C-alpha atoms as one frame of an Amber mdcrd trajectory, in Angstrom:
protein
  -7.647 -10.420   7.061  -8.089  -7.320   8.784  -7.937  -7.227  12.628  -8.096
  -4.461  15.289  -4.948  -2.778  16.325  -5.192  -3.637  19.772  -4.218  -7.055
  19.312  -0.638  -7.731  20.946   2.285  -9.041  18.812   2.356 -12.336  20.789
  -1.463 -12.842  19.927  -1.027 -11.900  16.232   2.132 -14.210  15.866   0.265
 -17.111  17.330  -2.376 -16.943  14.260   0.470 -16.274  11.896   2.754 -19.301
  13.193  -0.454 -21.786  13.088  -1.104 -20.645   9.416   2.732 -20.622   8.418
   3.369 -23.896   9.955   1.340 -25.678   7.216   2.141 -23.498   4.298   5.868
 -23.613   4.867   6.929 -26.932   6.502  10.557 -26.113   6.220   9.831 -23.063
   8.476  11.754 -24.317  11.964  13.341 -20.822  13.563  12.157 -17.427  13.621
  14.175 -14.220  15.011  12.186 -11.949  17.153  12.504  -8.545  18.806  11.344
  -8.127  22.684   7.718  -7.987  21.971   7.931 -11.904  21.573   9.453 -12.561
  25.055   7.676 -15.033  27.583   8.382 -18.760  27.993   4.468 -19.424  27.489
   4.589 -18.299  23.958   7.831 -19.967  23.308   6.744 -23.192  24.626   3.347
 -23.224  22.689   5.189 -22.070  19.403   7.321 -25.194  19.927   4.646 -27.454
  20.641   2.008 -26.628  18.539   4.040 -25.652  15.082   7.627 -27.011  15.880
   8.969 -23.203  15.343  11.532 -22.157  17.675  11.559 -18.365  18.651  14.790
 -16.670  19.241  14.460 -13.027  20.783  17.211 -10.860  19.666  18.079  -8.034
  22.089  20.919  -5.424  22.883  23.659  -6.362  24.905  22.397  -4.288  27.619
  19.016  -5.893  27.609  17.447  -2.778  25.859  17.779  -0.387  28.771  19.259
   3.055  28.307  20.547   3.071  32.007  20.819   0.345  34.575  21.068   0.256
  38.440  24.387   0.325  40.050  25.347  -0.480  43.738  26.015   2.627  45.877
  29.377   3.936  45.353  30.269   2.266  42.000  29.896   4.301  38.833  26.899
   3.207  36.393  28.023   1.222  33.568  28.258   3.109  30.232  25.340   2.019
  27.909  26.080   2.931  24.141  23.143   5.018  22.769  23.621   2.852  19.472
  24.300  -0.793  19.209  23.903  -3.274  16.243  21.453  -5.811  17.270  22.055
  -9.436  16.018  20.171 -10.498  13.095  17.858  -7.169  13.310  19.742  -5.534
  10.719  18.494  -8.090   8.048  14.980  -7.127   8.423  15.752  -3.423   8.439
  17.979  -3.826   5.244  15.175  -5.402   3.671  12.724  -2.866   4.414  15.306
  -0.290   3.042  15.549  -2.150  -0.067  11.796  -2.272  -0.414  11.408   1.417
   0.334  13.431   2.494  -2.698  10.714   0.991  -5.067   8.453   4.057  -5.407
   5.162   1.775  -5.587   6.017   0.573  -2.178   7.398   3.793  -0.646   3.661
   4.784   0.111   0.675   2.369   0.878  -1.257   3.049  -2.406  -2.933  -0.213
  -2.640  -6.369  -1.015  -1.471  -6.165  -4.760  -1.302  -3.567  -6.458   0.701
  -2.993  -8.948  -2.246  -2.020  -6.114  -4.429   0.906  -4.939  -2.047   1.931
  -8.641  -1.525   2.548  -9.025  -5.314   4.173  -5.812  -5.546   6.665  -6.813
  -2.762   7.313 -10.089  -4.720   7.895  -8.281  -8.089  10.296  -5.839  -6.244
  12.563  -8.692  -4.594  12.243 -10.547  -7.770  13.876  -7.421  -9.575  16.481
  -7.159  -6.913  17.624 -10.717  -7.233  17.745 -10.469 -11.158  19.850  -7.217
 -11.064  22.037  -9.049  -8.684  22.371 -12.240 -10.662  22.792 -10.174 -13.803
  25.752  -8.012 -12.518  29.132  -8.730 -14.111  31.451 -10.484 -11.963  34.082
  -8.524 -10.061
């Protein structure tokens, strides 16, 4: 399925959640970035699909600077902060990126790309299972 690039994150997620709820009945919780904020979306996801959405964000709310009262120094905001659960996704993308076939978008059909991802993840798991014990 291909759609326009102008579709918002939450609109795309609504379609995805509706399909995933039937295909993956054990799916109950999703971690998402700040593009999925909104009480209406969270309520819809819970009522329609039974999936709870937890938005992960930086400790400072994602802002590089904040307002401070007059006469008080502004709070220092770190430029880099590890965001909870976000590293899991980024780490997995890094693992997939090490596979030459997935390093560029070579495939014409989405199914071929999906199968290449399955094959790459299976190879990663087999290598880890076959490692000698430490």
